[in-house]
CSV table of C-alpha atoms in Angstrom, one decimal:
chain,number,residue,atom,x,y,z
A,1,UNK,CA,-37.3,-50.0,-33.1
A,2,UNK,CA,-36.2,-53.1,-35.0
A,3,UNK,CA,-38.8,-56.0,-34.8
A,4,UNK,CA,-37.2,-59.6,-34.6
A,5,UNK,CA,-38.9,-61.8,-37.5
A,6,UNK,CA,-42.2,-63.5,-37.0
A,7,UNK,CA,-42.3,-66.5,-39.2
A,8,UNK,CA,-42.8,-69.7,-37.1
A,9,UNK,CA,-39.5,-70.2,-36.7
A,10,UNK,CA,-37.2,-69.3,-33.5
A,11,UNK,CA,-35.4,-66.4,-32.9
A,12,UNK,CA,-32.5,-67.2,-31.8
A,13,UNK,CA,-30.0,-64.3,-30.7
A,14,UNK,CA,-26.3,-65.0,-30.7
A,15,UNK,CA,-24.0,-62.6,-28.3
A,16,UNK,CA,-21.1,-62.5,-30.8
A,17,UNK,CA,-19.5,-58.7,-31.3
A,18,UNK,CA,-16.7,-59.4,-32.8
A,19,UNK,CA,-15.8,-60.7,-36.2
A,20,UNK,CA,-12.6,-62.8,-37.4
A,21,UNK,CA,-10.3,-59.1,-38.2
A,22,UNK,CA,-11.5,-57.5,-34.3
A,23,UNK,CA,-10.8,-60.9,-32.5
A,24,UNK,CA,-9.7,-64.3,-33.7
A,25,UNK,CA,-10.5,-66.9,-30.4
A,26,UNK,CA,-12.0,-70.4,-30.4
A,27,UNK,CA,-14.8,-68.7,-28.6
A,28,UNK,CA,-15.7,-66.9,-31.3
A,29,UNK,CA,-15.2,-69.0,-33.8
A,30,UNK,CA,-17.8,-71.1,-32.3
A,31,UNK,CA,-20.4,-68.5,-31.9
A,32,UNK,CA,-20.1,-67.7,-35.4
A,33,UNK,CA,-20.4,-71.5,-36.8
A,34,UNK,CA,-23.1,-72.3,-34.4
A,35,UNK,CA,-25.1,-69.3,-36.0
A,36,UNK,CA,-24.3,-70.8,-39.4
A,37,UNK,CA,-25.2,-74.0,-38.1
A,38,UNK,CA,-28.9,-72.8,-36.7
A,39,UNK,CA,-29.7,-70.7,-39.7
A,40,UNK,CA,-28.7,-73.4,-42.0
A,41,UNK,CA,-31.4,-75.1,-40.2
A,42,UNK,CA,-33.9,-72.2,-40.9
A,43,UNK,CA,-34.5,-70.6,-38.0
A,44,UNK,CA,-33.6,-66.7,-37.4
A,45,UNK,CA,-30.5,-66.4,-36.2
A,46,UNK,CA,-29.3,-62.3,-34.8
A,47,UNK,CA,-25.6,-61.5,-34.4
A,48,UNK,CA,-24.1,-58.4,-33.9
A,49,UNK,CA,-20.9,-58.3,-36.1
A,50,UNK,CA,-20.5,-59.4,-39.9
A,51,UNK,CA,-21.3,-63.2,-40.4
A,52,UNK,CA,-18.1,-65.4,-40.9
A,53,UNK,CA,-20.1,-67.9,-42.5
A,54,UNK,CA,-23.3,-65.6,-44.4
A,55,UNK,CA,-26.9,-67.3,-44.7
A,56,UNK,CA,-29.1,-65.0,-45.8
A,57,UNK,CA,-31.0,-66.1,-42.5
A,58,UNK,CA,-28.4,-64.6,-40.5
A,59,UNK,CA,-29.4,-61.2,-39.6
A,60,UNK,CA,-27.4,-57.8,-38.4
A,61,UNK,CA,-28.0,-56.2,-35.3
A,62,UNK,CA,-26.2,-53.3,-34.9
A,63,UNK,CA,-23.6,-53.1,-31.9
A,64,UNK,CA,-21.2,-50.2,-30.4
A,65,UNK,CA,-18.2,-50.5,-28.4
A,66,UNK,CA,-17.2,-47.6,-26.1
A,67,UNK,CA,-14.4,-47.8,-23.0
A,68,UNK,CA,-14.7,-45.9,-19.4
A,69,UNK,CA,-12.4,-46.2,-16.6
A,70,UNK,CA,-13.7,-48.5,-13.6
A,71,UNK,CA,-13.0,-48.1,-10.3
A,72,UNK,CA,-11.1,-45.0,-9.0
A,73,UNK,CA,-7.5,-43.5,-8.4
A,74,UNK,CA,-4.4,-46.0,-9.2
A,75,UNK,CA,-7.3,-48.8,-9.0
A,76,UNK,CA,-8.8,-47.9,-11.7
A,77,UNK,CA,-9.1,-49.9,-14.9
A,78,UNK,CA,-10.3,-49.7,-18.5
A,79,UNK,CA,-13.6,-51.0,-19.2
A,80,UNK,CA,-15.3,-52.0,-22.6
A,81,UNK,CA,-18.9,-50.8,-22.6
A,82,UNK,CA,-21.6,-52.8,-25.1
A,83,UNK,CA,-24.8,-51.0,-26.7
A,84,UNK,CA,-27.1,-52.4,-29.3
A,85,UNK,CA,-29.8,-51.2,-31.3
A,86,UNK,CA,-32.8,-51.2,-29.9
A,87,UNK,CA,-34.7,-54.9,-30.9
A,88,UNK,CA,-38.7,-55.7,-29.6
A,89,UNK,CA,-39.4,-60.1,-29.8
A,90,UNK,CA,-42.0,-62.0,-28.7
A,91,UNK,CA,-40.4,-63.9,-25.5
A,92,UNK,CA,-42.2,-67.0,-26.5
A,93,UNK,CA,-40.1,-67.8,-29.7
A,94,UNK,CA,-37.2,-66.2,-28.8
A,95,UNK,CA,-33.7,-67.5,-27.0
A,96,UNK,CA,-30.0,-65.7,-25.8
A,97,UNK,CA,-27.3,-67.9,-26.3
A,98,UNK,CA,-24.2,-66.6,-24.0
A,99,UNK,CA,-20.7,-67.4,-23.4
A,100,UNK,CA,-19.5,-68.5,-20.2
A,101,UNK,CA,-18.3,-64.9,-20.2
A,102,UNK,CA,-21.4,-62.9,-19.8
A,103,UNK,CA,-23.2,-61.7,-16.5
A,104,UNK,CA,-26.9,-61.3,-16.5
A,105,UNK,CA,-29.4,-61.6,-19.4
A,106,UNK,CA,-28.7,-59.1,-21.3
A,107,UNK,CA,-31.4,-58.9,-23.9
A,108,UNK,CA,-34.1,-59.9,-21.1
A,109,UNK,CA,-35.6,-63.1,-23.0
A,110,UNK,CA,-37.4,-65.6,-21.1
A,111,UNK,CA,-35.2,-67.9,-22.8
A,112,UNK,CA,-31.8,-68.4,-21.9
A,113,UNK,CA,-29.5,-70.3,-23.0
A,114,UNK,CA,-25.6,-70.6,-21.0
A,115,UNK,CA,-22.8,-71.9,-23.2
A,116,UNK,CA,-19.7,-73.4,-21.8
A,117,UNK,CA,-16.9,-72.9,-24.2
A,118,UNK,CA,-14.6,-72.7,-21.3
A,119,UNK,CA,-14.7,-72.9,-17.5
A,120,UNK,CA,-16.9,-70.2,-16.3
A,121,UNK,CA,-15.8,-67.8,-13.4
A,122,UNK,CA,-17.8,-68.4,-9.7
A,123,UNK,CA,-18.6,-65.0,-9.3
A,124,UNK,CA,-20.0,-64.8,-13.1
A,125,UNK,CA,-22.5,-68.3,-12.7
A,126,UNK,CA,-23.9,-66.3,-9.7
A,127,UNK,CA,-25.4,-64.0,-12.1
A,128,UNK,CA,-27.2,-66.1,-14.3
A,129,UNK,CA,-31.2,-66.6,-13.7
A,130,UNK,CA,-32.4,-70.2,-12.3
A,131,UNK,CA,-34.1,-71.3,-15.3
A,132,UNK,CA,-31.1,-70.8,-17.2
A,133,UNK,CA,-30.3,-73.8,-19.5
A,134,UNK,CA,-26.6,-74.6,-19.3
A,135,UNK,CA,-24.9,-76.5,-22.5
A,136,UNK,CA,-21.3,-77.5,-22.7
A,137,UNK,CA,-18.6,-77.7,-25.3
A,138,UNK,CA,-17.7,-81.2,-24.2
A,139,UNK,CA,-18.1,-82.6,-20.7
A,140,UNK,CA,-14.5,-81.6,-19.4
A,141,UNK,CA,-14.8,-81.8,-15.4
A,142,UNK,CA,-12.6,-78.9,-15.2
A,143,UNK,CA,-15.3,-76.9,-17.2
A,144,UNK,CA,-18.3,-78.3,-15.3
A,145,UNK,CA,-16.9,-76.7,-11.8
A,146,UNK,CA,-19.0,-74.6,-10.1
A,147,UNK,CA,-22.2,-75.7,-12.2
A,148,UNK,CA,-24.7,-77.2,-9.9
A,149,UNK,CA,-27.2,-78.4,-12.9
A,150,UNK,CA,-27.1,-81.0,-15.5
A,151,UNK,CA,-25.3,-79.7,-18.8
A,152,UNK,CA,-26.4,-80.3,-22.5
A,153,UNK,CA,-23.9,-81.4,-24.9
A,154,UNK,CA,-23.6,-78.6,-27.9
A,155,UNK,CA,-20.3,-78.6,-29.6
A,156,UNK,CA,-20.3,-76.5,-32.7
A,157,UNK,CA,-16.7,-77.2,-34.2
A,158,UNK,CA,-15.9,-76.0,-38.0
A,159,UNK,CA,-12.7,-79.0,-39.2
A,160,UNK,CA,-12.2,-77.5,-41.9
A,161,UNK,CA,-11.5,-80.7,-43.1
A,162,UNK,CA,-11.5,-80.3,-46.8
A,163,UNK,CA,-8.7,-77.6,-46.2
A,164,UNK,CA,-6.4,-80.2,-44.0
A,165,UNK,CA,-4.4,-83.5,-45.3
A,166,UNK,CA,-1.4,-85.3,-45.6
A,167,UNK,CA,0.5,-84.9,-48.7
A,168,UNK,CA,2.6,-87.4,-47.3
A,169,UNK,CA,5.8,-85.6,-48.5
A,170,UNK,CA,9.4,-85.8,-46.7
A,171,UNK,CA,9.4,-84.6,-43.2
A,172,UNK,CA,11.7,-83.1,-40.1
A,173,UNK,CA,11.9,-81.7,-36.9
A,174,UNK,CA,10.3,-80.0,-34.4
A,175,UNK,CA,6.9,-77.2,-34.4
A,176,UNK,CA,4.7,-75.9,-32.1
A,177,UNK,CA,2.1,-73.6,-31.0
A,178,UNK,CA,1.8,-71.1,-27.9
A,179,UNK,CA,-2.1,-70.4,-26.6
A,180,UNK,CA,-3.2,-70.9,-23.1
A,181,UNK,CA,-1.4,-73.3,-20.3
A,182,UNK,CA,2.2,-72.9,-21.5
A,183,UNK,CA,5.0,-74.3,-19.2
A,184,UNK,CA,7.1,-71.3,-18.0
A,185,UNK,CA,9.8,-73.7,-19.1
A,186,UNK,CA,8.3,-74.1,-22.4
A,187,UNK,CA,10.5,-71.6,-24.5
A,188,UNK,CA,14.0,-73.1,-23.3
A,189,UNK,CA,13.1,-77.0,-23.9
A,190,UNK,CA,11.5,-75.9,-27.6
A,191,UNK,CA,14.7,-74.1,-28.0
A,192,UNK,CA,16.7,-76.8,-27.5
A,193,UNK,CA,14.6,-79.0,-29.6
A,194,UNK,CA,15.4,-76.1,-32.8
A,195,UNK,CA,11.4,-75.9,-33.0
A,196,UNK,CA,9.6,-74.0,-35.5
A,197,UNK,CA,6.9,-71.6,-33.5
A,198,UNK,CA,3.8,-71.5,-35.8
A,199,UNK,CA,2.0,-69.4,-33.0
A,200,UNK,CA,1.9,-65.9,-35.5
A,201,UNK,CA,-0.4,-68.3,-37.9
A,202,UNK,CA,-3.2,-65.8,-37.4
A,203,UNK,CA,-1.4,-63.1,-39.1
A,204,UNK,CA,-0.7,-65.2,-42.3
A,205,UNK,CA,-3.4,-65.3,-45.3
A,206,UNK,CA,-6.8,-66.5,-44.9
A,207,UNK,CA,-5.9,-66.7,-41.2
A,208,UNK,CA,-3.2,-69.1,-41.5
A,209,UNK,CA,-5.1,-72.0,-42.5
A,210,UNK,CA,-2.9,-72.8,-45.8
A,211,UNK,CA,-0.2,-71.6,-43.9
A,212,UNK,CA,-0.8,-74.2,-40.9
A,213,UNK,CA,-1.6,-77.5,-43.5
A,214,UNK,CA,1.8,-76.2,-45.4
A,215,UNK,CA,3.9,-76.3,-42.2
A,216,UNK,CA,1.9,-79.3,-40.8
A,217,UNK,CA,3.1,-81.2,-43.4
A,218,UNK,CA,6.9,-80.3,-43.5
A,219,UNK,CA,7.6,-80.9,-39.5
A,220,UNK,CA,7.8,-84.6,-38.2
A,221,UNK,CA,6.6,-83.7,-34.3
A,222,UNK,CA,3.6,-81.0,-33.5
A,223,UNK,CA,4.1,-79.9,-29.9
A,224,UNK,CA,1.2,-78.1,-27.7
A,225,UNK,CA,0.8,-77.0,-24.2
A,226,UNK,CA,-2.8,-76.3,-24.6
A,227,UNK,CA,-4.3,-79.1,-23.5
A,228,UNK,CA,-7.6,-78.3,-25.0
A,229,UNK,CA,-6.1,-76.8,-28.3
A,230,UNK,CA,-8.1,-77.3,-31.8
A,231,UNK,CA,-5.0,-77.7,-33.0
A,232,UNK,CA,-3.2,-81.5,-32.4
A,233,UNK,CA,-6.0,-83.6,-33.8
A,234,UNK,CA,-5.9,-81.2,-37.0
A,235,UNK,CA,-1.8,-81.5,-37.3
A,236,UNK,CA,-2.3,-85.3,-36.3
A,237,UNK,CA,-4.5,-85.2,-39.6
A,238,UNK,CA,-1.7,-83.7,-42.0
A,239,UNK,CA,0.7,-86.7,-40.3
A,240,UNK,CA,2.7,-84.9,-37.2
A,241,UNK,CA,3.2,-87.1,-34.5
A,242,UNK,CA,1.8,-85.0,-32.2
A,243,UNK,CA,2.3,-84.4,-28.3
A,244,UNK,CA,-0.1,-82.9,-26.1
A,245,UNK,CA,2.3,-81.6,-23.4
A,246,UNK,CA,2.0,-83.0,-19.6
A,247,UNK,CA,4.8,-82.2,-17.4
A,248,UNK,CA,5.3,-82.0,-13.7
A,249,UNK,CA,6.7,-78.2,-13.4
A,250,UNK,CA,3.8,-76.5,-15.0
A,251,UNK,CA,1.1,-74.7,-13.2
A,252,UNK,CA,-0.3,-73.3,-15.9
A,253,UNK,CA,-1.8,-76.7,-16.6
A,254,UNK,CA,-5.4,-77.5,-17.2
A,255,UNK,CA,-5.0,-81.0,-16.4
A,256,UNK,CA,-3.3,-82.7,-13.3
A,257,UNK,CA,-0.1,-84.0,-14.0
A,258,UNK,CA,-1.2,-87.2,-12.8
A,259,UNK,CA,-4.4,-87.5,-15.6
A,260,UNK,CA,-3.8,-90.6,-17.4
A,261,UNK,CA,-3.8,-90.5,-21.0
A,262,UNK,CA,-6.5,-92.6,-21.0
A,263,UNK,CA,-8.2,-90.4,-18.7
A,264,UNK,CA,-7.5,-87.1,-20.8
A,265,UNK,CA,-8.3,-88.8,-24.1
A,266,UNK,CA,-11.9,-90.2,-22.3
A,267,UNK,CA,-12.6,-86.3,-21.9
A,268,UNK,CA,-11.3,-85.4,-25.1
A,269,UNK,CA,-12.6,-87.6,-27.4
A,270,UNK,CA,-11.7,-85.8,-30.6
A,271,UNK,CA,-8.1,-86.2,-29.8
A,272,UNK,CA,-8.3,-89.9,-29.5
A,273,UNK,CA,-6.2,-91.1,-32.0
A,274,UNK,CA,-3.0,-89.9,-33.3
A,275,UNK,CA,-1.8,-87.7,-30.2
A,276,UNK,CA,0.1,-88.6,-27.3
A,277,UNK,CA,-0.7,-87.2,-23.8
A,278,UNK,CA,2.9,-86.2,-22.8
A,279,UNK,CA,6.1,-88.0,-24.9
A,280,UNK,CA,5.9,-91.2,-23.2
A,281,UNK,CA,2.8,-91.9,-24.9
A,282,UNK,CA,4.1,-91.1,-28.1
A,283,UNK,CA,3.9,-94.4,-29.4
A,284,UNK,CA,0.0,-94.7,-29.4
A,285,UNK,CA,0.0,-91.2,-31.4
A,286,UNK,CA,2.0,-93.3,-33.6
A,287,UNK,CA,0.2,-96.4,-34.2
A,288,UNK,CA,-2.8,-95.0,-34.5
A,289,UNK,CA,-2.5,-92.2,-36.9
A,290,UNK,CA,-4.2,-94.3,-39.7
A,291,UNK,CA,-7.4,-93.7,-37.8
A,292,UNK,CA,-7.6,-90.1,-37.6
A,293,UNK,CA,-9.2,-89.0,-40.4
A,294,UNK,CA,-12.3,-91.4,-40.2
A,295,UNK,CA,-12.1,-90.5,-36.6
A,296,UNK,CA,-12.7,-86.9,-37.2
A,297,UNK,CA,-15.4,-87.5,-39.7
A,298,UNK,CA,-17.4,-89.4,-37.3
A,299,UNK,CA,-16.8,-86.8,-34.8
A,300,UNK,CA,-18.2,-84.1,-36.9
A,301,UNK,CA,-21.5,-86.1,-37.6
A,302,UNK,CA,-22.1,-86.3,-34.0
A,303,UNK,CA,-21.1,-82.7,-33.5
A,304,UNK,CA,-23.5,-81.4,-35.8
A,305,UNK,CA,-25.9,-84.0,-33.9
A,306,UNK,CA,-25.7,-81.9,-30.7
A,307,UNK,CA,-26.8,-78.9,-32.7
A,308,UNK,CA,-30.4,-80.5,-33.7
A,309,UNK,CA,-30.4,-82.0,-30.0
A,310,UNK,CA,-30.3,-77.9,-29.2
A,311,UNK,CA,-32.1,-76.8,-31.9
A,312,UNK,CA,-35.2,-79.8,-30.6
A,313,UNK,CA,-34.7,-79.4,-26.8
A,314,UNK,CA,-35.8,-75.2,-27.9
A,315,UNK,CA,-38.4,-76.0,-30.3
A,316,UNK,CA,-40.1,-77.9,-27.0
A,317,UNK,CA,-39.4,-75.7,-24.7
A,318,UNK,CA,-40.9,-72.6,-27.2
A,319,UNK,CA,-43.8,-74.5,-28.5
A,320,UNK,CA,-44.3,-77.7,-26.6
């Protein structure tokens, strides 16, 4: 049996299975950089997948994947199944960090630790122990329902903004990308509009980034229905005027159609300058594009901030 490391520092265990080729999601992605992000601050950090961003204070734990059938007859439905290597830890010292995804503790530590990345399903909350500490990527209200306890701040968000500029070239037309809340009328008006769809980025090399700052760069508008998208404040940052999409005939929404763009921007505060919450707000996008890069920058300081705020409130709560 594998012994977790006993050097002073924390142990902190990171539920992520899955690396970039399984399973590209923003979830993911921001397991993995918050594991980068706690090692770099050198503490153990244990993952269970190849490390998208190695420290040699990340460590492996071995993981297996295996599907049964749940339920029974015409019911039924494919399951994925998750084992581990076998681990001992002294609960003191050591912490789970979950998804909003996950039911139970799986790896039995004292220490628990509940990350909202996205809203978290009723029935899955119900699982989770008491003394549970709950953080938040953001304090969306739509992501706080259901949670009856104060939430933590902890946003672990990787820019990449060395890889993203303007090259303030010549420009035209239309782009866009497809993830989560798209309009069911979303492919006709795009059509009409003789928009470029960027959503296959993933497929293209080193997952699309190059690919996304080239194409960023050629189109003059950047349209997205995901109203929580990475996405517009980074095309915002290459020069797209860029609409966030917020129209009346979509249920798919994650807003109200009556949010405010002040309202949305309040909630989203990366996103406050240089996109527009729906096209009539297109000209604040517009005139404030000059301040999105210094925007982001300060955004990332105060990001990272959130992760020493975590990596504190645990240091108390192991050794205090």
């Amino acid at each position: 049996m594998k012994k977790l490391i006993e050097n002073g520092k924390i142990n902190f265990i990171v539920n992520v299975h899955y690396d970039y080729g399984e399973c590209l999601t923003g979830g993911i992605v921001a397991m993995h950089y918050l594991a980068y992000l706690l090692a770099k601050e050198g503490h153990n950090v244990y993952i269970f997948c190849k490390p998208e961003y190695p420290h040699e204070n990340i460590h492996y734990l071995k993981s297996w994947r295996s599907k049964r059938l749940k339920g029974e007859g015409i019911n039924s439905e494919e399951a994925e199944i998750r084992t581990w290597e076998n681990f001992s830890y002294d609960n003191n010292n050591t912490v789970s960090i979950y998804d909003q995804d996950i039911k139970w503790n799986w790896f039995g530590t004292h220490h628990v630790a509940r990350w909202l990345v996205y809203t978290a399903d009723k029935n899955i909350v119900n699982t989770w122990g008491k003394d549970d500490s709950i953080f938040s990527y953001g304090q969306q209200k739509e992501m706080l329902k259901g949670i009856d306890k104060k939430t933590i701040n902890l946003i672990a968000m990787d820019m990449h903004l060395d890889k993203f500029n303007n090259k303030n070239e010549k420009r035209k037309g239309f782009c866009y990308l497809f993830h989560k809340h798209t309009s069911p009328n979303a492919e006709l008006f795009l059509k009409e509009l003789n928009a470029t769809n960027l959503s296959n980025w993933k497929k293209e090399e080193t997952f699309g980034q190059n690919y996304l700052n080239e194409e960023f760069n050629k189109h003059e508008y950047f349209i997205c229905y995901d109203q929580l998208s990475f996405w517009p404040q980074i095309a915002a940052l290459c020069g797209c005027k860029v609409i966030v999409m917020n129209v009346k005939d979509n249920p798919n929404a994650y807003y109200d159609y009556n949010t405010t763009p002040e309202e949305y921007r309040l909630q989203n505060p990366l996103k406050k300058y240089g996109v527009a919450f729906g096209f009539n707000d297109l000209p604040h996008a517009v005139n404030t594009q000059h301040l999105v890069k210094a925007h982001l920058n300060e955004m990332n300081e105060l990001n990272l901030e959130t992760v020493k705020n975590f990596i504190t409130f645990w240091e108390n709560k192991c050794y205090g």
